[in-house]
Amino acid sequence: MLAEVPSRFAAAVMLLLLAPVAALLALVSLISMGGPVLFRQERSGLHGQPFTMVKFRSMNDARDAEGRLLPDGQRVTAWGRFLRRSRLDELPGLWSIVRGDMAFVGPRPLLPGTIASLGERGRQRGQVRPGLTGWAQVNGNTLLSLDEKVALDLDYVRNASLGLDCRIILRTIAVMIAGEKRTGEAAMIDPPSRRLR
């Protein structure tokens, strides 16, 4: 895996270099969706320790006639879809790397309740820091079920290495350019629910 101290330093440098880009994205988000620009939510980190995940907001607060929020799919704006597809919504997450809450590569941080519902799989998944990108994200991401994502996450935890991290980063760049697609790796991994109960 990428070493923690160099990763935190690299994230700090990237935050400084990308500050103009972040400011432009924040301005467009503010104009297109209004405030707040950032989305904050408590997620489960290393060994289940909670932290606040931060990313650019991609959904508006549209509600139905009774004041209830519309489903997520109906609230994602065109700008939000661009941010998600390009992964630019994750740019503020560099601060989480600087703080030591996240890594560049690792399982995506999930809600504490979701981790709790996974039982032993959730505990094993939390043996490494969550990442801005991960094995599940470059093998299908939104095209995969939660069970398939967890299977890929556990595969990463068992086989984490510098080489695998570099491979994931390169494939992340490809996903940013070409979009998500389900890969052969996703099909080859047995869902963890078959192995861990």
Coordinates of N, CA, C and O in Angstrom, one line a residue:
M1 N 0.8 -1.2 0.0 CA 0.0 0.0 0.0 C 0.9 1.2 0.0 O 2.0 1.2 0.5
L2 N 0.3 2.3 -0.5 CA 1.1 3.6 -0.5 C 1.3 4.0 1.0 O 0.4 4.0 1.8
A3 N 2.6 4.4 1.3 CA 3.0 4.7 2.6 C 2.2 5.9 3.1 O 1.9 6.9 2.4
E4 N 1.8 5.9 4.4 CA 0.9 7.0 4.9 C 1.5 8.4 4.9 O 0.9 9.3 4.4
V5 N 2.7 8.5 5.4 CA 3.3 9.9 5.5 C 3.5 10.5 4.2 O 3.1 11.7 3.9
P6 N 4.2 9.8 3.2 CA 4.3 10.4 1.8 C 2.9 10.7 1.2 O 2.8 11.7 0.5
S7 N 1.9 9.8 1.5 CA 0.6 10.1 0.9 C 0.0 11.3 1.5 O -0.6 12.1 0.7
R8 N 0.2 11.6 2.8 CA -0.4 12.8 3.4 C 0.3 14.0 2.9 O -0.3 15.0 2.6
F9 N 1.6 13.9 2.7 CA 2.4 15.0 2.1 C 1.9 15.3 0.7 O 1.7 16.4 0.3
A10 N 1.8 14.2 -0.1 CA 1.4 14.4 -1.5 C 0.0 15.0 -1.6 O -0.3 15.8 -2.5
A11 N -0.9 14.6 -0.7 CA -2.3 15.1 -0.7 C -2.3 16.6 -0.3 O -3.0 17.4 -0.9
A12 N -1.4 17.0 0.6 CA -1.3 18.4 0.9 C -0.8 19.3 -0.3 O -1.3 20.4 -0.5
V13 N 0.2 18.7 -1.0 CA 0.7 19.4 -2.2 C -0.4 19.5 -3.2 O -0.5 20.6 -3.8
M14 N -1.1 18.5 -3.4 CA -2.2 18.5 -4.4 C -3.3 19.5 -4.0 O -3.8 20.1 -4.9
L15 N -3.6 19.6 -2.8 CA -4.6 20.5 -2.3 C -4.1 22.0 -2.7 O -5.0 22.8 -3.1
L16 N -2.9 22.3 -2.5 CA -2.4 23.6 -2.8 C -2.4 23.8 -4.3 O -2.9 24.9 -4.8
L17 N -1.9 22.9 -5.1 CA -1.8 23.0 -6.5 C -3.2 23.1 -7.2 O -3.4 23.8 -8.2
L18 N -4.2 22.3 -6.6 CA -5.5 22.3 -7.2 C -6.5 23.2 -6.6 O -7.7 23.2 -6.9
A19 N -6.0 24.1 -5.7 CA -6.9 25.1 -5.1 C -7.7 25.9 -6.1 O -8.9 26.2 -5.9
P20 N -7.0 26.4 -7.2 CA -7.8 27.2 -8.2 C -8.9 26.4 -8.8 O -10.0 26.8 -9.1
V21 N -8.6 25.1 -9.1 CA -9.6 24.2 -9.7 C -10.8 24.0 -8.7 O -12.0 24.1 -9.1
A22 N -10.4 23.7 -7.4 CA -11.5 23.5 -6.4 C -12.3 24.8 -6.3 O -13.6 24.7 -6.1
A23 N -11.7 26.0 -6.3 CA -12.5 27.2 -6.2 C -13.4 27.4 -7.4 O -14.6 27.8 -7.2
L24 N -13.0 27.0 -8.6 CA -13.8 27.1 -9.7 C -15.0 26.1 -9.6 O -16.2 26.5 -9.9
L25 N -14.7 24.9 -9.2 CA -15.8 23.9 -9.1 C -16.8 24.4 -8.0 O -18.0 24.2 -8.2
A26 N -16.3 24.9 -6.9 CA -17.2 25.4 -5.9 C -18.1 26.6 -6.4 O -19.3 26.6 -6.1
L27 N -17.5 27.4 -7.2 CA -18.3 28.6 -7.7 C -19.4 28.1 -8.6 O -20.5 28.5 -8.5
V28 N -19.1 27.1 -9.5 CA -20.1 26.6 -10.5 C -21.1 25.9 -9.7 O -22.3 26.0 -10.0
S29 N -20.8 25.1 -8.7 CA -21.7 24.4 -7.8 C -22.6 25.4 -7.1 O -23.9 25.1 -7.0
L30 N -22.1 26.5 -6.6 CA -22.9 27.5 -5.9 C -23.9 28.1 -6.9 O -25.1 28.3 -6.5
I31 N -23.5 28.4 -8.1 CA -24.3 29.0 -9.1 C -25.4 28.1 -9.5 O -26.6 28.4 -9.7
S32 N -25.0 26.8 -9.7 CA -26.0 25.8 -10.3 C -26.9 25.2 -9.3 O -28.1 24.9 -9.6
M33 N -26.5 25.1 -8.1 CA -27.3 24.4 -7.1 C -27.5 25.2 -5.8 O -28.3 24.8 -5.0
G34 N -26.8 26.3 -5.6 CA -26.9 27.0 -4.4 C -26.1 26.3 -3.3 O -25.4 25.3 -3.5
G35 N -26.1 26.9 -2.1 CA -25.3 26.4 -1.0 C -26.1 25.3 -0.2 O -27.3 25.2 -0.4
P36 N -25.4 24.5 0.6 CA -23.9 24.5 0.7 C -23.3 23.8 -0.4 O -23.9 23.0 -1.1
V37 N -22.0 24.2 -0.7 CA -21.3 23.6 -1.8 C -20.8 22.2 -1.4 O -20.7 21.3 -2.3
L38 N -20.4 22.0 -0.2 CA -19.9 20.7 0.3 C -20.9 19.8 0.9 O -21.8 20.3 1.6
F39 N -20.7 18.5 0.7 CA -21.5 17.5 1.4 C -20.7 16.9 2.4 O -19.6 16.4 2.2
R40 N -21.2 16.9 3.7 CA -20.5 16.3 4.8 C -21.4 15.2 5.4 O -22.6 15.3 5.6
Q41 N -20.7 14.1 5.7 CA -21.4 12.9 6.3 C -20.5 12.1 7.1 O -19.3 11.8 6.7
E42 N -21.0 11.6 8.3 CA -20.1 10.7 9.1 C -20.0 9.3 8.4 O -21.0 8.7 8.0
R43 N -18.8 8.9 8.3 CA -18.5 7.5 7.7 C -17.6 6.8 8.6 O -17.0 7.3 9.5
S44 N -17.5 5.5 8.3 CA -16.7 4.6 9.1 C -15.3 4.5 8.5 O -15.2 4.2 7.3
G45 N -14.3 4.7 9.4 CA -12.9 4.7 8.9 C -12.1 3.5 9.3 O -12.7 2.4 9.6
L46 N -10.8 3.6 9.5 CA -9.9 2.6 9.9 C -10.4 2.0 11.3 O -10.6 2.7 12.2
H47 N -10.5 0.7 11.3 CA -11.0 0.0 12.5 C -12.3 0.5 13.1 O -12.6 0.5 14.3
G48 N -13.1 1.0 12.1 CA -14.5 1.4 12.5 C -14.6 2.8 13.1 O -15.6 3.2 13.6
Q49 N -13.4 3.5 13.2 CA -13.5 4.8 13.8 C -14.2 5.8 12.9 O -13.9 5.9 11.7
P50 N -15.2 6.6 13.4 CA -16.0 7.5 12.6 C -15.2 8.7 12.2 O -14.3 9.2 13.0
F51 N -15.4 9.3 11.1 CA -14.8 10.5 10.6 C -15.8 11.2 9.7 O -16.8 10.6 9.2
T52 N -15.6 12.5 9.5 CA -16.5 13.2 8.6 C -16.0 13.2 7.2 O -14.9 13.8 6.9
M53 N -16.6 12.6 6.3 CA -16.3 12.6 4.9 C -16.8 13.9 4.2 O -17.9 14.3 4.5
V54 N -16.0 14.5 3.4 CA -16.3 15.7 2.7 C -16.1 15.6 1.2 O -15.1 15.0 0.7
K55 N -17.1 16.0 0.4 CA -17.0 16.0 -1.0 C -17.9 17.1 -1.6 O -18.7 17.7 -0.9
F56 N -17.7 17.4 -2.9 CA -18.6 18.4 -3.5 C -20.0 17.9 -3.6 O -20.2 16.7 -4.0
R57 N -21.0 18.7 -3.3 CA -22.4 18.2 -3.3 C -22.8 18.0 -4.8 O -22.5 18.8 -5.6
S58 N -23.5 16.9 -5.1 CA -23.9 16.6 -6.4 C -25.5 16.6 -6.6 O -26.0 16.4 -7.7
M59 N -26.2 16.7 -5.4 CA -27.6 16.6 -5.5 C -28.3 17.9 -4.9 O -27.7 18.5 -4.0
N60 N -29.4 18.3 -5.4 CA -30.1 19.4 -4.9 C -31.1 18.9 -3.8 O -31.1 17.7 -3.4
D61 N -31.9 19.8 -3.2 CA -32.8 19.4 -2.1 C -34.2 19.4 -2.6 O -35.2 19.7 -1.8
A62 N -34.5 19.0 -3.8 CA -35.8 18.9 -4.4 C -36.7 18.0 -3.5 O -36.3 16.9 -3.1
R63 N -37.9 18.5 -3.3 CA -38.9 17.7 -2.4 C -40.2 17.5 -3.1 O -40.5 18.3 -4.1
D64 N -41.0 16.5 -2.7 CA -42.3 16.3 -3.3 C -43.3 17.3 -2.6 O -42.9 18.1 -1.8
A65 N -44.6 17.1 -3.0 CA -45.6 18.1 -2.5 C -45.8 18.0 -1.0 O -46.3 19.0 -0.4
E66 N -45.4 16.9 -0.4 CA -45.5 16.7 1.1 C -44.2 17.1 1.8 O -44.1 16.8 3.0
G67 N -43.3 17.6 1.1 CA -42.0 18.1 1.8 C -41.0 17.0 2.0 O -39.9 17.3 2.6
R68 N -41.2 15.8 1.4 CA -40.2 14.8 1.5 C -39.2 14.9 0.4 O -39.5 15.1 -0.8
L69 N -37.9 14.6 0.7 CA -36.8 14.6 -0.3 C -37.2 13.6 -1.4 O -37.6 12.5 -1.1
L70 N -37.0 14.0 -2.7 CA -37.2 13.1 -3.8 C -36.0 12.0 -3.8 O -35.0 12.2 -3.1
P71 N -36.2 10.9 -4.4 CA -35.2 9.9 -4.5 C -33.9 10.5 -5.1 O -33.9 11.4 -5.8
D72 N -32.8 9.9 -4.6 CA -31.5 10.4 -5.0 C -31.3 10.6 -6.5 O -30.8 11.6 -7.0
G73 N -31.8 9.6 -7.3 CA -31.7 9.7 -8.7 C -32.3 10.9 -9.4 O -31.9 11.4 -10.4
Q74 N -33.4 11.4 -8.7 CA -34.1 12.5 -9.2 C -33.5 13.8 -8.8 O -33.9 14.9 -9.3
R75 N -32.6 13.8 -7.8 CA -32.0 15.0 -7.3 C -30.6 15.3 -7.8 O -30.1 16.4 -7.5
V76 N -30.0 14.3 -8.5 CA -28.7 14.5 -9.0 C -28.8 15.5 -10.2 O -29.6 15.2 -11.2
T77 N -28.1 16.6 -10.2 CA -28.2 17.6 -11.3 C -27.3 17.2 -12.4 O -26.4 16.3 -12.3
A78 N -27.4 17.9 -13.6 CA -26.5 17.6 -14.7 C -25.0 17.9 -14.2 O -24.1 17.2 -14.6
W79 N -24.8 19.0 -13.5 CA -23.5 19.4 -13.0 C -23.1 18.3 -12.0 O -21.9 17.9 -12.0
G80 N -24.0 17.8 -11.2 CA -23.6 16.7 -10.2 C -23.2 15.5 -10.9 O -22.3 14.8 -10.5
R81 N -23.9 15.1 -12.0 CA -23.5 13.9 -12.8 C -22.1 14.1 -13.4 O -21.3 13.1 -13.4
F82 N -21.8 15.3 -13.8 CA -20.4 15.6 -14.3 C -19.4 15.4 -13.2 O -18.3 14.8 -13.4
L83 N -19.7 16.0 -12.1 CA -18.7 15.8 -10.9 C -18.5 14.4 -10.6 O -17.4 14.0 -10.3
R84 N -19.6 13.6 -10.5 CA -19.4 12.2 -10.2 C -18.7 11.4 -11.2 O -17.8 10.6 -10.9
R85 N -19.0 11.6 -12.5 CA -18.4 10.8 -13.5 C -16.9 11.1 -13.6 O -16.1 10.2 -13.8
S86 N -16.6 12.4 -13.5 CA -15.2 12.8 -13.5 C -14.4 12.6 -12.2 O -13.2 12.8 -12.2
R87 N -15.1 12.2 -11.2 CA -14.6 12.0 -9.8 C -14.1 13.3 -9.2 O -13.4 13.3 -8.2
L88 N -14.4 14.5 -9.8 CA -14.0 15.7 -9.2 C -14.8 16.1 -8.0 O -14.3 16.9 -7.2
D89 N -15.9 15.4 -7.7 CA -16.6 15.6 -6.5 C -15.8 15.1 -5.3 O -16.0 15.5 -4.1
E90 N -14.8 14.3 -5.5 CA -13.9 13.7 -4.5 C -12.8 14.6 -4.1 O -12.0 14.4 -3.1
L91 N -12.6 15.7 -4.8 CA -11.4 16.6 -4.6 C -11.3 17.0 -3.2 O -10.2 17.0 -2.6
P92 N -12.4 17.5 -2.5 CA -12.2 17.9 -1.1 C -11.7 16.7 -0.2 O -11.2 17.0 0.9
G93 N -11.9 15.5 -0.6 CA -11.4 14.3 0.1 C -9.9 14.3 0.4 O -9.4 13.6 1.2
L94 N -9.2 15.1 -0.4 CA -7.7 15.2 -0.2 C -7.4 15.7 1.2 O -6.4 15.3 1.8
W95 N -8.3 16.5 1.8 CA -8.1 17.0 3.1 C -8.2 15.8 4.1 O -7.5 15.8 5.1
S96 N -9.1 14.9 3.8 CA -9.2 13.7 4.7 C -8.0 12.8 4.7 O -7.6 12.2 5.7
I97 N -7.3 12.8 3.6 CA -6.0 12.1 3.5 C -4.9 12.9 4.3 O -4.2 12.3 5.0
V98 N -4.9 14.2 4.2 CA -4.0 15.0 5.0 C -4.2 14.8 6.5 O -3.2 14.6 7.2
R99 N -5.4 14.6 6.9 CA -5.8 14.4 8.3 C -5.5 13.0 8.7 O -5.4 12.7 9.9
G100 N -5.3 12.1 7.8 CA -5.0 10.7 8.1 C -6.3 9.8 8.3 O -6.2 8.7 8.7
D101 N -7.4 10.4 7.9 CA -8.7 9.7 8.0 C -8.9 8.7 6.8 O -9.6 7.7 6.9
M102 N -8.3 9.1 5.6 CA -8.4 8.3 4.4 C -7.1 8.1 3.7 O -6.1 8.7 4.2
A103 N -7.1 7.3 2.7 CA -5.9 7.1 1.9 C -6.3 7.3 0.4 O -7.4 7.5 0.1
F104 N -5.3 7.4 -0.4 CA -5.6 7.5 -1.9 C -6.4 6.3 -2.3 O -7.3 6.4 -3.1
V105 N -6.0 5.1 -1.9 CA -6.6 3.9 -2.3 C -7.0 3.1 -1.1 O -6.3 2.9 -0.2
G106 N -8.2 2.5 -1.2 CA -8.8 1.7 -0.2 C -10.3 1.5 -0.4 O -10.8 2.1 -1.3
P107 N -10.9 0.7 0.4 CA -12.4 0.6 0.3 C -13.0 1.9 0.5 O -12.6 2.7 1.4
R108 N -14.0 2.2 -0.3 CA -14.8 3.5 -0.1 C -15.4 3.5 1.3 O -15.9 2.5 1.8
P109 N -15.4 4.7 2.0 CA -15.9 4.8 3.3 C -17.5 4.6 3.3 O -18.1 5.3 2.5
L110 N -18.0 3.7 4.1 CA -19.4 3.5 4.2 C -20.0 4.1 5.5 O -19.3 4.4 6.4
L111 N -21.3 4.2 5.5 CA -22.0 4.6 6.7 C -21.7 3.6 7.9 O -21.7 2.4 7.6
P112 N -21.6 4.1 9.1 CA -21.4 3.2 10.2 C -22.5 2.1 10.3 O -22.2 1.0 10.6
G113 N -23.7 2.5 10.0 CA -24.8 1.5 10.1 C -24.6 0.4 9.1 O -24.9 -0.8 9.3
T114 N -24.1 0.8 7.9 CA -23.9 -0.2 6.8 C -22.8 -1.2 7.3 O -22.9 -2.4 7.1
I115 N -21.7 -0.6 7.8 CA -20.6 -1.4 8.3 C -21.1 -2.4 9.4 O -20.7 -3.6 9.4
A116 N -21.9 -1.9 10.3 CA -22.4 -2.7 11.4 C -23.2 -3.9 10.8 O -23.2 -5.0 11.3
S117 N -24.0 -3.6 9.8 CA -24.9 -4.7 9.2 C -24.0 -5.7 8.5 O -24.5 -6.8 8.3
L118 N -22.8 -5.4 8.1 CA -21.9 -6.4 7.5 C -21.3 -7.4 8.4 O -20.7 -8.3 8.0
G119 N -21.3 -7.1 9.7 CA -20.8 -8.0 10.7 C -19.3 -8.2 10.5 O -18.5 -7.2 10.5
E120 N -18.8 -9.5 10.5 CA -17.4 -9.8 10.4 C -16.8 -9.2 9.1 O -15.7 -8.8 9.1
R121 N -17.6 -9.2 8.0 CA -17.1 -8.6 6.8 C -16.8 -7.1 7.0 O -15.8 -6.6 6.4
G122 N -17.6 -6.4 7.7 CA -17.4 -5.0 8.0 C -16.1 -4.8 8.8 O -15.4 -3.9 8.5
R123 N -15.9 -5.7 9.8 CA -14.7 -5.6 10.6 C -13.4 -5.8 9.7 O -12.5 -5.0 9.8
Q124 N -13.5 -6.8 8.9 CA -12.3 -7.1 8.1 C -12.1 -6.0 7.1 O -10.9 -5.6 6.8
R125 N -13.1 -5.5 6.5 CA -13.0 -4.4 5.6 C -12.4 -3.1 6.2 O -11.7 -2.4 5.5
G126 N -12.6 -2.9 7.5 CA -12.0 -1.8 8.2 C -10.6 -1.9 8.6 O -10.1 -1.1 9.4
Q127 N -9.9 -3.0 8.2 CA -8.5 -3.2 8.6 C -7.6 -2.3 7.9 O -6.4 -2.2 8.2
V128 N -8.0 -1.6 6.8 CA -7.2 -0.6 6.1 C -8.0 0.7 6.0 O -9.2 0.7 6.2
R129 N -7.3 1.8 5.8 CA -8.0 3.1 5.7 C -8.9 3.1 4.4 O -8.5 2.5 3.4
P130 N -10.0 3.7 4.5 CA -10.8 3.9 3.3 C -10.1 4.8 2.3 O -9.2 5.6 2.7
G131 N -10.5 4.7 1.1 CA -9.8 5.5 0.1 C -10.6 6.3 -0.8 O -11.9 6.2 -0.9
L132 N -10.0 7.3 -1.5 CA -10.7 8.1 -2.5 C -11.2 7.2 -3.7 O -12.2 7.5 -4.3
T133 N -10.4 6.2 -4.0 CA -10.8 5.2 -5.0 C -10.4 3.9 -4.5 O -9.6 3.7 -3.5
G134 N -10.9 2.8 -5.1 CA -10.6 1.5 -4.6 C -10.9 0.4 -5.7 O -11.3 0.7 -6.8
W135 N -10.6 -0.8 -5.3 CA -10.8 -1.9 -6.2 C -12.2 -2.1 -6.8 O -12.4 -2.4 -7.9
A136 N -13.2 -1.9 -5.9 CA -14.5 -2.0 -6.4 C -14.9 -0.8 -7.3 O -15.6 -1.0 -8.3
Q137 N -14.3 0.3 -7.1 CA -14.6 1.5 -7.9 C -14.1 1.4 -9.3 O -14.7 2.0 -10.3
V138 N -13.0 0.6 -9.5 CA -12.5 0.5 -10.9 C -12.9 -0.8 -11.6 O -12.5 -1.1 -12.7
N139 N -13.8 -1.5 -10.9 CA -14.3 -2.8 -11.4 C -15.8 -2.8 -11.6 O -16.5 -3.8 -11.8
G140 N -16.4 -1.6 -11.6 CA -17.9 -1.5 -11.9 C -18.6 -0.5 -11.0 O -19.6 0.1 -11.5
N141 N -18.2 -0.3 -9.8 CA -18.7 0.7 -8.9 C -20.3 0.7 -8.8 O -20.9 -0.3 -8.3
T142 N -20.9 1.6 -9.4 CA -22.4 1.7 -9.4 C -23.1 0.6 -10.1 O -24.3 0.4 -10.0
L143 N -22.3 -0.1 -10.9 CA -22.9 -1.3 -11.7 C -22.9 -2.5 -10.8 O -23.4 -3.6 -11.3
L144 N -22.3 -2.5 -9.6 CA -22.2 -3.7 -8.8 C -23.2 -3.6 -7.6 O -23.6 -2.5 -7.2
S145 N -23.5 -4.7 -7.1 CA -24.3 -4.8 -5.9 C -23.4 -4.5 -4.7 O -22.2 -4.6 -4.8
L146 N -24.0 -4.2 -3.5 CA -23.2 -4.0 -2.3 C -22.4 -5.3 -2.0 O -21.2 -5.2 -1.6
D147 N -23.0 -6.5 -2.2 CA -22.3 -7.7 -1.9 C -21.1 -7.9 -2.8 O -20.0 -8.3 -2.3
E148 N -21.2 -7.5 -4.0 CA -20.1 -7.6 -5.0 C -19.0 -6.6 -4.6 O -17.8 -6.9 -4.6
K149 N -19.4 -5.4 -4.2 CA -18.4 -4.4 -3.8 C -17.6 -4.9 -2.6 O -16.4 -4.7 -2.5
V150 N -18.4 -5.4 -1.6 CA -17.7 -5.9 -0.4 C -16.7 -7.0 -0.7 O -15.6 -7.1 -0.2
A151 N -17.1 -7.9 -1.6 CA -16.2 -9.0 -2.0 C -14.9 -8.4 -2.6 O -13.8 -8.9 -2.3
L152 N -15.0 -7.4 -3.5 CA -13.8 -6.8 -4.0 C -13.0 -6.0 -3.0 O -11.8 -6.0 -3.0
D153 N -13.7 -5.4 -2.0 CA -13.0 -4.7 -1.0 C -12.2 -5.7 -0.1 O -11.1 -5.4 0.2
L154 N -12.8 -6.8 0.2 CA -12.1 -7.8 1.0 C -10.9 -8.4 0.2 O -9.9 -8.7 0.8
D155 N -11.1 -8.6 -1.1 CA -10.0 -9.0 -1.9 C -8.9 -8.0 -1.9 O -7.7 -8.4 -1.8
Y156 N -9.2 -6.7 -1.9 CA -8.1 -5.7 -1.8 C -7.4 -5.8 -0.4 O -6.2 -5.7 -0.4
V157 N -8.2 -5.9 0.7 CA -7.6 -6.0 2.0 C -6.6 -7.2 2.1 O -5.5 -7.0 2.6
R158 N -7.0 -8.3 1.5 CA -6.1 -9.5 1.5 C -4.9 -9.3 0.7 O -3.8 -9.9 1.0
N159 N -5.0 -8.5 -0.4 CA -3.9 -8.5 -1.4 C -3.3 -7.1 -1.5 O -2.6 -6.8 -2.5
A160 N -3.5 -6.2 -0.6 CA -3.0 -4.8 -0.7 C -1.5 -4.8 -0.9 O -0.8 -5.5 -0.2
S161 N -1.1 -4.0 -1.8 CA 0.3 -3.8 -2.1 C 0.5 -2.5 -2.9 O -0.4 -1.9 -3.4
L162 N 1.7 -2.0 -2.9 CA 2.1 -0.8 -3.7 C 1.7 -1.0 -5.2 O 1.2 -0.1 -5.8
G163 N 2.0 -2.2 -5.7 CA 1.7 -2.5 -7.1 C 0.2 -2.4 -7.4 O -0.2 -1.9 -8.4
L164 N -0.6 -3.0 -6.5 CA -2.0 -3.0 -6.7 C -2.6 -1.6 -6.6 O -3.4 -1.2 -7.4
D165 N -2.0 -0.8 -5.6 CA -2.5 0.6 -5.5 C -2.2 1.4 -6.8 O -3.0 2.1 -7.3
C166 N -1.0 1.2 -7.3 CA -0.6 1.9 -8.6 C -1.6 1.5 -9.7 O -2.0 2.3 -10.5
R167 N -1.9 0.2 -9.8 CA -2.8 -0.3 -10.8 C -4.2 0.3 -10.7 O -4.8 0.7 -11.7
I168 N -4.7 0.4 -9.4 CA -6.0 1.0 -9.2 C -6.0 2.5 -9.6 O -7.0 3.0 -10.2
I169 N -4.9 3.2 -9.2 CA -4.9 4.6 -9.6 C -4.9 4.8 -11.1 O -5.6 5.7 -11.6
L170 N -4.1 4.0 -11.8 CA -4.1 4.1 -13.3 C -5.5 3.8 -13.9 O -6.0 4.4 -14.8
R171 N -6.2 2.7 -13.3 CA -7.5 2.4 -13.8 C -8.5 3.4 -13.4 O -9.5 3.6 -14.1
T172 N -8.3 4.1 -12.3 CA -9.2 5.2 -11.9 C -9.2 6.3 -13.0 O -10.2 6.9 -13.3
I173 N -8.0 6.6 -13.5 CA -7.8 7.6 -14.5 C -8.6 7.2 -15.8 O -9.3 8.0 -16.4
A174 N -8.5 5.9 -16.1 CA -9.2 5.4 -17.2 C -10.8 5.5 -17.1 O -11.5 5.8 -18.0
V175 N -11.2 5.2 -15.8 CA -12.7 5.4 -15.5 C -13.1 6.8 -15.6 O -14.2 7.1 -16.2
M176 N -12.3 7.7 -15.2 CA -12.6 9.2 -15.3 C -12.8 9.6 -16.8 O -13.6 10.4 -17.1
I177 N -12.0 9.0 -17.6 CA -12.1 9.3 -19.1 C -13.2 8.6 -19.8 O -14.0 9.1 -20.5
A178 N -13.3 7.3 -19.6 CA -14.2 6.4 -20.4 C -15.4 6.0 -19.7 O -16.4 5.5 -20.3
G179 N -15.5 6.3 -18.4 CA -16.7 5.9 -17.6 C -16.6 4.5 -17.0 O -15.7 3.8 -17.3
E180 N -17.6 4.2 -16.2 CA -17.6 2.9 -15.5 C -18.0 1.8 -16.4 O -18.9 1.9 -17.2
K181 N -17.5 0.6 -16.1 CA -17.9 -0.6 -16.8 C -17.6 -1.8 -15.9 O -16.6 -1.8 -15.1
R182 N -18.5 -2.8 -15.9 CA -18.3 -4.0 -15.1 C -17.1 -4.8 -15.7 O -17.1 -5.0 -16.9
T183 N -16.2 -5.2 -14.9 CA -15.0 -5.9 -15.4 C -15.0 -7.4 -15.1 O -15.8 -7.9 -14.3
G184 N -14.0 -8.1 -15.6 CA -13.9 -9.5 -15.4 C -13.6 -9.8 -13.9 O -14.0 -10.8 -13.4
E185 N -12.8 -8.9 -13.3 CA -12.5 -9.2 -11.9 C -13.7 -9.2 -11.0 O -13.8 -10.0 -10.1
A186 N -14.7 -8.4 -11.3 CA -16.0 -8.4 -10.5 C -16.7 -9.7 -10.7 O -17.2 -10.2 -9.7
A187 N -16.7 -10.3 -11.9 CA -17.4 -11.5 -12.1 C -16.7 -12.7 -11.5 O -17.3 -13.7 -11.1
M188 N -15.3 -12.6 -11.3 CA -14.6 -13.7 -10.8 C -14.6 -13.9 -9.3 O -14.3 -14.9 -8.7
I189 N -14.9 -12.8 -8.6 CA -14.9 -12.8 -7.1 C -16.2 -13.4 -6.5 O -17.3 -12.9 -6.9
D190 N -16.1 -14.3 -5.7 CA -17.3 -14.9 -5.0 C -17.8 -13.9 -4.0 O -17.1 -13.3 -3.2
P191 N -19.1 -13.6 -4.0 CA -19.7 -12.7 -3.0 C -19.3 -13.2 -1.6 O -19.4 -14.4 -1.3
P192 N -18.9 -12.3 -0.7 CA -18.4 -12.7 0.7 C -19.5 -13.4 1.5 O -19.2 -14.1 2.4
S193 N -20.8 -13.1 1.2 CA -21.8 -13.7 1.9 C -21.8 -15.2 1.8 O -22.4 -16.0 2.7
R194 N -21.2 -15.8 0.8 CA -21.1 -17.2 0.6 C -20.0 -17.8 1.5 O -20.0 -19.0 1.8
R195 N -19.0 -16.9 1.9 CA -17.9 -17.4 2.6 C -17.9 -17.1 4.1 O -17.4 -17.8 4.9
L196 N -18.5 -15.9 4.4 CA -18.5 -15.4 5.8 C -19.9 -15.2 6.2 O -20.6 -14.4 5.6
R197 N -20.3 -15.8 7.3 CA -21.7 -15.6 7.8 C -21.6 -15.1 9.2 O -20.6 -15.4 9.9

